[in-house]
């Protein structure tokens, strides 16, 4: 096997001055670029691409999913996070799930884990305040592909095939959509979803009925979704259906039209951390994004530049720092509207200097959250390793959804990055509401999302279930500044892996001088040491998955350090994309793994 070399990349790093778009699907990237070519800005392009991803990657996201967004506004000269993470329903209580239903975990599928769909309002909020195009223009590509057909990629076929028995026996409304003619759509065939096309077409009609004003149309679209026909259809379905889920029994949901009506997407200030001349921005601790920043804070004390970008020393050091950061995620993170997350302490120099001393030459097999003065460290799940055998399978290196019994899902999601000629920048990670989450609502053509599975059924935990609370999501877009100016938008799908793969991308740029495509193409790795956020919440202490391209010498050195090494296929780790503004040029790259992601620009 030929050793990896930064001199070779699978694709060119895209260079231009007009605009760049990178995403996890070539069609979404082309849609975004088309919007830029027609005079739209980065926000317009991201919205149109985001809605398109719901159609062309239905196994990774859907209309009833969620999306966190980080944006830079050139007009305002500032950055914002848009939280498109909908909260738990008002009737979602620990008492109902644990005591009345006898559950120890929130199920990973069905109606019980459904939360308020957040993506639609987040896209509309950004379009209203920062975009220039209309609701009709933003939804036109998604409507066209849903109505006229989109090409099926192999992973869609594989996911539907795995779900086929459940669809046919229980989730018959999903069978009606995703098993046309009673068969799994073949890779390369055209797949249509006319019910979804009509849902979005009706949104457009109701928007245009509000008059010619663009903002009035957007507000009408938001009303149609959260207080109109979409909310009514969701409410009716949840009230009348009992749905088979991963518990092995049929359960009713608790989401209602009132839950949708009382929620709106909102702006938040991003968290920031300075690392070797780069300021990294992330969403708050309702996401796992701060673990990215904590990892950097720990690594600041190591000379990573002296370690090769594919060396055992590099992998070991990064993984051991991530074990500590993610242990803190498990202990301390939650919705800051409900809990006081000590994020300033967790990112402080003194805290990380002390934590850094825990990183030695040997792999740790412990889950070790840190202490916070004046606080009792919350419960963390040390029993997660006992659930590993019941988890979603051994396909650990793909970063694609892995579907097992009754639709249990690990790794998921889409990502997109856009920069326009004006200097506007967007990083967004749409997810949830994928086809294997819950049955399709026939009147709408899409299923509900299941983000509620990420709650713990404990009242005493920062991420414990409570009404109207946001689950601590894995969704984690990234943005980085240099000298206070926007430098890079980046991110990846992959659940737990998002803030592992994206950290490695950044480190290889900062310390080893790799360009975007070289950093994406470099051999990838991830750890499975801490509890997963996805049902059944397993952990595999000490497990590190590396691509075969690292070579047996690196695998052997990691084993000698005490890591439980699993070697995955040569191109199996990561679905990264990124876009950069640098030296008057716009740059972009996308992941070749899976033969699906693409970057475009000029």
Coordinates of C-alpha atoms in Angstrom, one line a residue:
X1 CA 0.0 0.0 0.0
X2 CA 1.3 3.4 -1.0
X3 CA 1.9 5.7 2.0
X4 CA -0.2 8.9 2.1
X5 CA 1.5 12.0 0.8
X6 CA 0.1 15.6 0.9
X7 CA 1.4 16.0 -2.6
X8 CA -1.5 14.0 -3.9
X9 CA -5.2 14.9 -3.4
X10 CA -8.2 13.2 -4.9
X11 CA -9.5 16.5 -6.2
X12 CA -8.2 20.0 -6.6
X13 CA -8.7 22.6 -3.9
X14 CA -11.3 24.8 -5.5
X15 CA -10.1 28.4 -6.0
X16 CA -12.1 31.4 -7.1
X17 CA -13.1 35.0 -6.4
X18 CA -16.9 34.9 -7.1
X19 CA -18.2 32.3 -4.7
X20 CA -17.7 28.7 -3.4
X21 CA -20.1 26.1 -2.1
X22 CA -19.2 22.8 -0.5
X23 CA -21.6 20.2 0.8
X24 CA -22.2 16.5 1.3
X25 CA -24.1 16.1 -2.0
X26 CA -23.1 17.4 -5.4
X27 CA -26.7 18.4 -6.3
X28 CA -27.0 20.6 -3.2
X29 CA -23.6 22.2 -4.0
X30 CA -24.7 22.9 -7.6
X31 CA -28.0 24.3 -6.4
X32 CA -26.2 26.7 -4.0
X33 CA -23.8 27.8 -6.8
X34 CA -26.7 28.4 -9.1
X35 CA -28.3 30.7 -6.6
X36 CA -25.0 32.7 -6.4
X37 CA -24.8 32.9 -10.2
X38 CA -28.3 34.4 -10.3
X39 CA -27.3 37.2 -7.9
X40 CA -28.2 35.6 -4.6
X41 CA -25.9 35.8 -1.6
X42 CA -24.3 33.1 0.6
X43 CA -27.4 33.0 2.9
X44 CA -29.8 32.5 -0.1
X45 CA -27.5 29.8 -1.5
X46 CA -27.3 28.0 1.9
X47 CA -31.1 28.0 2.3
X48 CA -31.8 26.6 -1.1
X49 CA -29.0 24.0 -0.7
X50 CA -30.3 23.1 2.7
X51 CA -33.8 22.4 1.5
X52 CA -32.4 20.4 -1.4
X53 CA -30.4 18.2 1.0
X54 CA -33.7 17.2 2.6
X55 CA -34.7 15.7 -0.7
X56 CA -31.5 14.2 -2.1
X57 CA -30.2 12.8 1.3
X58 CA -33.4 11.6 2.9
X59 CA -31.5 9.0 4.9
X60 CA -29.5 11.7 6.6
X61 CA -31.9 14.6 7.2
X62 CA -35.5 15.6 6.5
X63 CA -38.0 18.5 6.6
X64 CA -38.8 17.8 10.3
X65 CA -35.2 17.7 11.3
X66 CA -33.0 20.4 12.9
X67 CA -30.0 22.6 12.0
X68 CA -27.5 24.7 13.8
X69 CA -26.0 27.5 11.7
X70 CA -23.0 29.7 12.1
X71 CA -23.0 32.7 9.9
X72 CA -20.8 35.8 9.2
X73 CA -22.6 38.9 8.0
X74 CA -20.3 41.1 5.9
X75 CA -22.8 44.0 6.3
X76 CA -22.9 43.7 10.1
X77 CA -19.2 42.6 10.4
X78 CA -20.2 40.0 13.0
X79 CA -21.0 36.3 13.5
X80 CA -24.2 34.7 14.8
X81 CA -25.4 31.2 15.7
X82 CA -28.9 30.4 14.7
X83 CA -30.3 27.6 16.9
X84 CA -32.6 25.4 14.8
X85 CA -32.7 22.8 17.5
X86 CA -36.3 22.3 18.5
X87 CA -37.1 21.5 22.2
X88 CA -38.9 18.6 23.8
X89 CA -42.7 18.7 23.9
X90 CA -44.4 20.1 27.0
X91 CA -45.7 16.6 27.9
X92 CA -42.2 15.0 27.6
X93 CA -41.3 14.3 31.2
X94 CA -39.1 11.9 33.0
X95 CA -42.1 10.7 35.0
X96 CA -44.0 9.8 31.7
X97 CA -41.1 8.0 30.0
X98 CA -39.4 6.3 33.0
X99 CA -42.2 5.8 35.5
X100 CA -45.4 5.5 33.4
X101 CA -43.8 3.7 30.4
X102 CA -41.0 1.9 32.3
X103 CA -38.2 3.0 30.0
X104 CA -34.6 3.5 31.1
X105 CA -33.6 5.3 27.9
X106 CA -35.5 7.5 25.4
X107 CA -36.1 5.3 22.4
X108 CA -34.1 6.0 19.2
X109 CA -37.0 5.7 16.8
X110 CA -40.8 6.2 16.6
X111 CA -42.9 9.0 18.0
X112 CA -41.7 9.2 21.7
X113 CA -38.4 10.9 20.9
X114 CA -39.9 13.4 18.5
X115 CA -39.1 17.1 19.3
X116 CA -40.3 20.3 17.7
X117 CA -38.9 20.4 14.1
X118 CA -36.4 23.2 14.1
X119 CA -34.8 23.3 10.6
X120 CA -37.6 25.1 8.7
X121 CA -37.7 28.1 11.0
X122 CA -33.9 28.4 11.2
X123 CA -33.6 28.5 7.4
X124 CA -36.5 31.0 7.2
X125 CA -35.0 33.2 9.9
X126 CA -31.7 33.4 8.1
X127 CA -33.5 34.0 4.8
X128 CA -35.6 36.8 6.3
X129 CA -32.8 38.7 8.0
X130 CA -29.8 38.1 5.7
X131 CA -31.1 36.8 2.4
X132 CA -32.5 38.4 -0.7
X133 CA -34.6 35.7 -2.5
X134 CA -38.2 34.7 -1.9
X135 CA -39.7 31.6 -0.3
X136 CA -40.6 30.3 -3.7
X137 CA -37.1 30.8 -5.0
X138 CA -35.6 29.1 -2.0
X139 CA -37.9 26.1 -2.2
X140 CA -38.0 25.7 -6.0
X141 CA -35.1 23.2 -6.4
X142 CA -36.3 21.0 -3.5
X143 CA -39.8 21.0 -5.0
X144 CA -38.5 20.1 -8.4
X145 CA -36.4 17.2 -7.2
X146 CA -39.2 15.9 -5.0
X147 CA -41.7 16.2 -7.8
X148 CA -39.7 15.2 -10.8
X149 CA -37.2 12.8 -9.2
X150 CA -33.7 12.8 -7.8
X151 CA -31.0 10.2 -8.4
X152 CA -30.7 7.6 -5.7
X153 CA -27.2 7.2 -4.2
X154 CA -26.2 3.7 -3.0
X155 CA -26.5 4.5 0.7
X156 CA -30.2 5.5 0.3
X157 CA -30.9 2.1 -1.3
X158 CA -28.9 0.3 1.5
X159 CA -30.7 2.2 4.2
X160 CA -34.2 1.5 2.8
X161 CA -33.3 -2.1 2.3
X162 CA -32.4 -2.5 5.9
X163 CA -35.7 -0.8 6.9
X164 CA -37.8 -2.7 4.4
X165 CA -39.2 -5.3 6.9
X166 CA -40.2 -2.7 9.4
X167 CA -41.7 -0.5 6.7
X168 CA -43.8 -3.4 5.3
X169 CA -44.9 -4.8 8.7
X170 CA -45.3 -1.6 10.8
X171 CA -44.5 1.7 9.2
X172 CA -46.7 1.2 6.2
X173 CA -46.9 5.0 5.4
X174 CA -43.1 4.9 5.0
X175 CA -43.4 1.9 2.7
X176 CA -45.8 3.9 0.5
X177 CA -43.2 6.5 0.0
X178 CA -39.8 4.8 0.1
X179 CA -40.8 1.4 -1.4
X180 CA -42.4 2.5 -4.7
X181 CA -44.0 -0.4 -6.4
X182 CA -43.1 -2.5 -3.3
X183 CA -39.4 -2.5 -4.1
X184 CA -36.3 -0.8 -2.8
X185 CA -35.3 2.0 -5.2
X186 CA -32.2 0.9 -7.1
X187 CA -29.0 3.0 -7.0
X188 CA -29.0 5.4 -9.9
X189 CA -32.7 5.3 -10.4
X190 CA -35.0 8.4 -10.0
X191 CA -37.0 8.6 -6.8
X192 CA -39.9 10.9 -6.4
X193 CA -41.8 12.1 -3.3
X194 CA -44.9 13.9 -4.6
X195 CA -46.4 14.4 -1.1
X196 CA -43.3 16.3 0.0
X197 CA -43.4 18.3 -3.2
X198 CA -47.0 19.3 -2.5
X199 CA -46.2 20.2 1.1
X200 CA -43.6 22.7 0.0
X201 CA -45.7 23.9 -2.9
X202 CA -48.5 24.7 -0.5
X203 CA -46.0 26.5 1.7
X204 CA -45.2 28.6 -1.3
X205 CA -48.8 29.3 -2.2
X206 CA -49.6 30.4 1.3
X207 CA -46.5 32.6 1.4
X208 CA -47.4 34.3 -1.9
X209 CA -51.0 34.8 -0.7
X210 CA -49.5 37.2 1.9
X211 CA -48.7 39.7 -0.8
X212 CA -45.7 40.8 -2.7
X213 CA -43.5 41.8 0.3
X214 CA -40.7 39.3 0.7
X215 CA -40.6 39.5 4.5
X216 CA -44.4 39.1 4.7
X217 CA -44.1 36.0 2.6
X218 CA -41.5 34.5 4.8
X219 CA -43.6 35.2 7.9
X220 CA -46.6 33.5 6.2
X221 CA -44.4 30.5 5.5
X222 CA -43.3 30.2 9.1
X223 CA -46.9 30.5 10.2
X224 CA -48.0 27.8 7.8
X225 CA -45.4 25.4 9.3
X226 CA -45.7 26.1 13.0
X227 CA -49.3 27.3 13.4
X228 CA -50.9 26.1 10.2
X229 CA -51.5 23.0 8.1
X230 CA -48.1 21.4 8.8
X231 CA -48.5 21.7 12.6
X232 CA -52.1 20.4 12.3
X233 CA -51.0 17.4 10.3
X234 CA -48.2 16.6 12.8
X235 CA -50.6 16.9 15.7
X236 CA -53.2 14.7 14.2
X237 CA -50.7 12.0 13.3
X238 CA -49.1 11.9 16.8
X239 CA -52.5 11.9 18.5
X240 CA -54.0 9.0 16.5
X241 CA -51.1 6.7 15.8
X242 CA -49.3 4.1 18.0
X243 CA -45.9 3.4 16.4
X244 CA -43.5 0.5 16.8
X245 CA -40.1 1.7 18.0
X246 CA -36.9 0.2 19.4
X247 CA -38.6 -0.8 22.6
X248 CA -40.3 -3.6 20.6
X249 CA -43.7 -2.2 21.4
X250 CA -46.1 0.4 20.0
X251 CA -46.0 3.8 21.7
X252 CA -47.9 7.1 21.2
X253 CA -46.0 10.3 21.0
X254 CA -46.3 13.5 23.1
X255 CA -45.6 16.2 20.5
X256 CA -48.5 18.6 19.8
X257 CA -49.4 21.6 17.6
X258 CA -49.1 23.8 20.7
X259 CA -45.5 22.8 21.0
X260 CA -44.8 24.0 17.5
X261 CA -46.8 27.2 17.9
X262 CA -44.8 28.3 21.0
X263 CA -41.3 27.9 19.5
X264 CA -39.2 29.9 17.2
X265 CA -35.6 29.7 16.0
X266 CA -33.3 32.3 17.5
X267 CA -30.0 34.0 17.4
X268 CA -27.2 33.3 19.9
X269 CA -23.7 34.5 20.3
X270 CA -21.1 31.8 19.3
X271 CA -18.6 30.5 21.8
X272 CA -15.0 31.4 20.8
X273 CA -11.6 30.0 21.6
X274 CA -8.2 31.3 20.3
X275 CA -5.8 28.6 19.1
X276 CA -2.4 29.3 17.4
X277 CA -3.6 32.5 15.7
X278 CA -7.1 31.1 14.8
X279 CA -10.3 32.0 16.6
X280 CA -12.7 29.0 16.5
X281 CA -16.4 29.6 16.8
X282 CA -19.0 27.0 17.9
X283 CA -22.6 26.8 19.1
X284 CA -23.2 26.7 22.8
X285 CA -23.4 23.7 25.2
X286 CA -26.8 22.6 23.9
X287 CA -24.5 21.2 21.2
X288 CA -21.4 19.1 21.6
X289 CA -19.5 22.0 19.9
X290 CA -17.7 23.2 23.0
X291 CA -15.9 19.8 23.1
X292 CA -14.1 21.0 20.0
X293 CA -12.9 24.0 21.8
X294 CA -12.0 22.0 24.9
X295 CA -9.9 19.7 22.8
X296 CA -8.0 22.7 21.4
X297 CA -7.5 24.1 24.9
X298 CA -5.9 20.8 26.0
X299 CA -3.8 20.5 22.8
X300 CA -2.5 24.0 23.1
X301 CA 0.2 22.6 25.5
X302 CA 1.6 20.1 23.0
X303 CA 4.0 20.5 20.0
X304 CA 1.7 19.0 17.4
X305 CA 3.8 20.5 14.6
X306 CA 6.7 18.3 15.6
X307 CA 4.4 15.2 15.1
X308 CA 3.6 14.0 11.7
X309 CA 0.0 14.5 10.6
X310 CA -0.5 10.7 10.3
X311 CA 1.9 9.6 13.1
X312 CA 0.9 7.5 16.1
X313 CA 2.0 10.3 18.4
X314 CA -0.4 12.7 16.7
X315 CA -3.4 10.3 16.8
X316 CA -2.7 9.3 20.4
X317 CA -2.4 12.9 21.7
X318 CA -5.5 14.1 19.9
X319 CA -7.6 11.1 21.0
X320 CA -6.5 11.4 24.7
X321 CA -7.4 15.1 24.7
X322 CA -10.8 14.3 23.2
X323 CA -11.5 11.6 25.8
X324 CA -11.2 14.4 28.5
X325 CA -13.2 16.9 26.5
X326 CA -16.0 14.5 25.8
X327 CA -16.1 13.3 29.4
X328 CA -16.9 16.9 30.3
X329 CA -19.5 16.9 27.6
X330 CA -21.1 13.9 29.3
X331 CA -21.0 15.5 32.7
X332 CA -21.6 19.2 32.2
X333 CA -23.3 20.0 28.9
X334 CA -27.0 20.8 28.6
X335 CA -29.4 23.4 27.5
X336 CA -28.2 26.7 29.2
X337 CA -31.8 27.9 29.4
X338 CA -32.3 25.2 32.0
X339 CA -28.8 24.6 33.6
X340 CA -25.8 26.7 34.4
X341 CA -23.1 25.1 32.3
X342 CA -19.6 26.2 33.6
X343 CA -18.2 26.8 30.1
X344 CA -15.9 29.6 31.1
X345 CA -14.2 27.3 33.7
X346 CA -14.0 24.4 31.2
X347 CA -12.2 26.6 28.7
X348 CA -9.9 28.4 31.2
X349 CA -6.1 28.1 31.1
X350 CA -5.8 26.9 34.7
X351 CA -8.4 24.1 34.2
X352 CA -6.8 22.8 31.0
X353 CA -3.3 23.0 32.4
X354 CA -4.4 20.7 35.2
X355 CA -6.3 18.4 32.9
X356 CA -3.5 18.3 30.4
X357 CA -1.3 16.5 33.0
X358 CA -3.7 13.5 32.7
X359 CA -2.5 12.8 29.2
X360 CA 0.3 10.4 29.3
X361 CA 2.1 8.0 26.9
X362 CA -0.5 5.3 27.6
X363 CA -4.2 5.2 26.5
X364 CA -6.7 5.9 29.2
X365 CA -9.5 3.5 29.6
X366 CA -11.4 5.7 32.1
X367 CA -14.2 8.2 31.6
X368 CA -12.8 11.2 33.6
X369 CA -14.9 14.4 33.7
X370 CA -13.2 17.3 35.5
X371 CA -14.2 19.0 38.7
X372 CA -15.7 22.5 39.0
X373 CA -15.2 24.5 42.2
X374 CA -18.3 24.6 44.3
X375 CA -20.1 22.0 42.2
X376 CA -20.8 18.3 42.6
X377 CA -19.7 16.6 39.4
X378 CA -22.9 15.2 37.8
X379 CA -23.5 11.6 37.1
X380 CA -21.9 10.1 34.0
X381 CA -22.7 6.8 32.5
X382 CA -20.0 4.3 33.4
X383 CA -22.2 1.4 32.3
X384 CA -22.3 2.4 28.7
X385 CA -19.8 -0.3 27.7
X386 CA -22.3 -3.0 28.8
X387 CA -24.7 -1.8 26.1
X388 CA -22.1 -2.0 23.3
X389 CA -23.3 -5.4 22.2
X390 CA -26.8 -4.2 21.7
X391 CA -25.8 -1.2 19.6
X392 CA -26.2 -0.5 16.0
X393 CA -23.5 -2.7 14.5
X394 CA -19.8 -2.8 13.7
X395 CA -19.7 -0.5 10.6
X396 CA -17.9 2.0 12.8
X397 CA -15.8 3.7 10.2
X398 CA -18.3 5.0 7.6
X399 CA -19.7 8.1 9.1
X400 CA -22.9 7.1 7.3
X401 CA -26.1 6.0 9.0
X402 CA -25.9 2.5 10.4
X403 CA -29.3 1.0 10.8
X404 CA -30.1 -2.0 12.9
X405 CA -33.0 -3.5 14.8
X406 CA -36.2 -1.4 14.5
X407 CA -34.3 1.5 13.0
X408 CA -31.7 2.3 15.6
X409 CA -29.3 4.8 14.1
X410 CA -25.7 5.9 14.8
X411 CA -23.9 8.5 12.7
X412 CA -26.0 10.7 10.4
X413 CA -26.3 14.1 9.0
X414 CA -25.4 16.5 6.2
X415 CA -23.2 19.6 6.1
X416 CA -22.7 22.6 3.8
X417 CA -20.4 25.6 3.6
X418 CA -20.9 28.8 1.5
X419 CA -18.8 32.0 0.9
X420 CA -19.9 34.7 -1.5
X421 CA -18.0 37.5 -3.2
X422 CA -19.3 40.0 -0.6
X423 CA -17.6 38.1 2.2
X424 CA -20.7 36.5 3.7
X425 CA -20.0 33.0 5.1
X426 CA -22.3 30.1 6.3
X427 CA -21.5 26.8 8.0
X428 CA -24.6 24.6 8.6
X429 CA -25.2 21.0 9.7
X430 CA -28.7 19.9 8.9
X431 CA -29.8 16.6 10.3
X432 CA -32.7 14.7 11.9
X433 CA -36.0 13.6 10.4
X434 CA -34.2 11.0 8.3
X435 CA -36.3 8.2 6.7
X436 CA -35.4 5.6 9.3
X437 CA -36.4 7.8 12.3
X438 CA -40.2 7.4 12.4
X439 CA -43.1 6.7 10.0
X440 CA -43.9 9.1 7.2
X441 CA -46.8 11.4 8.0
X442 CA -48.9 10.7 4.8
X443 CA -50.3 14.2 4.5
X444 CA -46.8 15.7 4.5
X445 CA -44.5 13.2 2.9
X446 CA -41.9 13.2 5.7
X447 CA -41.2 11.6 9.1
X448 CA -40.6 13.4 12.4
X449 CA -37.1 13.7 13.9
X450 CA -35.9 11.8 17.0
X451 CA -33.5 14.2 18.6
X452 CA -35.1 13.5 22.0
X453 CA -33.2 10.2 22.2
X454 CA -30.2 12.2 23.3
X455 CA -31.8 13.1 26.7
X456 CA -31.1 11.1 29.8
X457 CA -34.1 10.0 31.9
X458 CA -32.7 11.7 35.0
X459 CA -34.0 14.9 36.6
X460 CA -30.5 15.5 38.2
X461 CA -28.5 15.7 35.0
X462 CA -27.7 18.8 32.9
X463 CA -28.9 16.8 29.8
X464 CA -31.9 15.3 31.6
X465 CA -35.3 15.3 29.9
X466 CA -37.6 18.2 30.8
X467 CA -40.5 19.9 28.9
X468 CA -39.5 22.6 26.4
X469 CA -35.8 21.8 26.9
X470 CA -33.3 21.3 24.1
X471 CA -31.5 17.9 23.9
X472 CA -27.7 18.2 23.8
X473 CA -27.3 17.5 20.1
X474 CA -24.2 16.2 18.3
X475 CA -24.7 18.8 15.5
X476 CA -21.8 21.0 15.4
X477 CA -20.9 23.4 12.5
X478 CA -17.7 25.3 12.8
X479 CA -16.3 28.7 11.8
X480 CA -12.8 30.1 12.2
X481 CA -11.5 33.7 12.1
X482 CA -8.0 35.1 11.5
X483 CA -7.1 38.6 12.7
X484 CA -10.8 39.0 13.6
X485 CA -11.9 38.3 10.0
X486 CA -13.8 35.3 8.7
X487 CA -11.3 32.7 7.5
X488 CA -13.0 29.3 7.2
X489 CA -16.4 27.6 7.4
X490 CA -16.1 23.8 8.0
X491 CA -17.8 20.7 9.3
X492 CA -18.9 17.2 8.8
X493 CA -21.7 14.7 9.4
X494 CA -21.0 11.8 11.8
X495 CA -22.7 12.1 15.1
X496 CA -20.0 11.7 17.8
X497 CA -17.3 12.0 15.1
X498 CA -18.2 15.5 14.1
X499 CA -16.0 17.2 16.6
X500 CA -13.3 14.6 16.1
X501 CA -12.9 14.7 12.3
X502 CA -13.2 18.5 12.2
X503 CA -10.6 19.0 14.9
X504 CA -8.1 16.9 12.9
X505 CA -8.9 18.9 9.8
X506 CA -8.1 22.2 11.6
X507 CA -5.0 20.8 13.3
X508 CA -3.5 19.6 10.0
X509 CA -4.0 23.0 8.5
X510 CA -2.6 25.0 11.4
X511 CA 0.3 22.7 12.3
X512 CA 1.2 21.0 9.0
X513 CA 0.2 23.5 6.4
X514 CA -2.2 21.3 4.5
X515 CA -4.7 22.9 2.2
X516 CA -8.4 22.1 2.4
X517 CA -8.5 19.1 0.1
X518 CA -5.2 17.7 1.4
X519 CA -6.6 17.9 5.0
X520 CA -9.8 16.3 4.0
X521 CA -8.1 13.5 2.1
X522 CA -5.6 12.7 4.9
X523 CA -6.2 9.4 6.7
X524 CA -9.0 9.8 9.3
X525 CA -9.6 8.4 12.7
X526 CA -12.1 8.5 15.6
X527 CA -12.5 7.2 19.1
X528 CA -15.6 5.4 20.6
X529 CA -14.4 5.7 24.2
X530 CA -17.3 7.7 25.7
X531 CA -21.1 7.0 25.7
X532 CA -22.8 7.6 22.3
X533 CA -25.5 10.2 22.1
X534 CA -27.6 7.8 20.1
X535 CA -29.8 5.0 21.4
X536 CA -28.8 2.6 23.0
X537 CA -26.0 4.9 24.2
X538 CA -23.0 2.4 24.0
X539 CA -19.4 3.1 24.7
X540 CA -16.3 1.2 23.7
X541 CA -13.6 2.2 26.2
X542 CA -10.2 2.6 24.5
X543 CA -11.5 1.9 21.0
X544 CA -9.9 3.9 18.2
X545 CA -10.9 3.4 14.6
X546 CA -8.3 4.3 12.0
X547 CA -8.3 4.1 8.2
X548 CA -6.1 1.4 6.7
X549 CA -4.0 4.1 5.0
X550 CA -2.3 4.8 8.3
X551 CA -0.4 1.6 7.8
X552 CA 0.3 -1.3 10.1
X553 CA 3.2 0.5 11.8
X554 CA 1.0 3.2 13.1
X555 CA -1.7 0.7 14.1
X556 CA 1.0 -1.3 16.0
X557 CA 2.3 1.7 17.8
X558 CA -1.2 2.7 18.9
X559 CA -1.8 -0.8 20.2
X560 CA 1.5 -0.7 22.1
X561 CA 0.2 2.5 23.8
X562 CA -2.8 0.6 25.0
X563 CA -5.4 1.6 22.4
X564 CA -8.0 -0.9 21.2
X565 CA -7.4 -0.3 17.5
X566 CA -9.8 -1.2 14.8
X567 CA -8.6 -0.7 11.2
X568 CA -11.3 0.4 8.8
X569 CA -11.3 0.5 5.0
X570 CA -8.9 2.9 3.3
X571 CA -11.5 5.6 2.6
X572 CA -14.0 5.3 5.4
X573 CA -13.5 8.1 8.0
X574 CA -15.2 11.4 7.6
X575 CA -17.4 13.4 5.3
X576 CA -15.7 16.8 5.8
X577 CA -16.2 19.9 3.7
X578 CA -14.8 23.4 4.2
X579 CA -14.6 26.8 2.5
X580 CA -11.9 29.5 3.2
X581 CA -11.4 33.1 2.4
X582 CA -7.7 33.9 2.2
X583 CA -5.4 36.3 0.3
X584 CA -8.2 37.6 -1.9
X585 CA -9.1 34.0 -2.9
X586 CA -12.1 31.9 -2.0
X587 CA -11.2 28.2 -1.5
X588 CA -13.2 25.0 -1.0
X589 CA -12.9 21.3 -0.7
X590 CA -15.2 18.3 -0.1
X591 CA -15.0 14.7 0.9
X592 CA -14.4 12.0 -1.7
X593 CA -15.4 9.2 0.6
X594 CA -18.8 7.8 -0.5
X595 CA -18.5 9.5 -3.9
X596 CA -21.1 12.0 -3.0
X597 CA -19.8 15.3 -1.5
X598 CA -18.6 18.0 -3.8
X599 CA -17.2 21.5 -3.8
X600 CA -17.8 24.0 -6.6
X601 CA -16.8 27.6 -7.2
X602 CA -15.3 30.1 -9.5

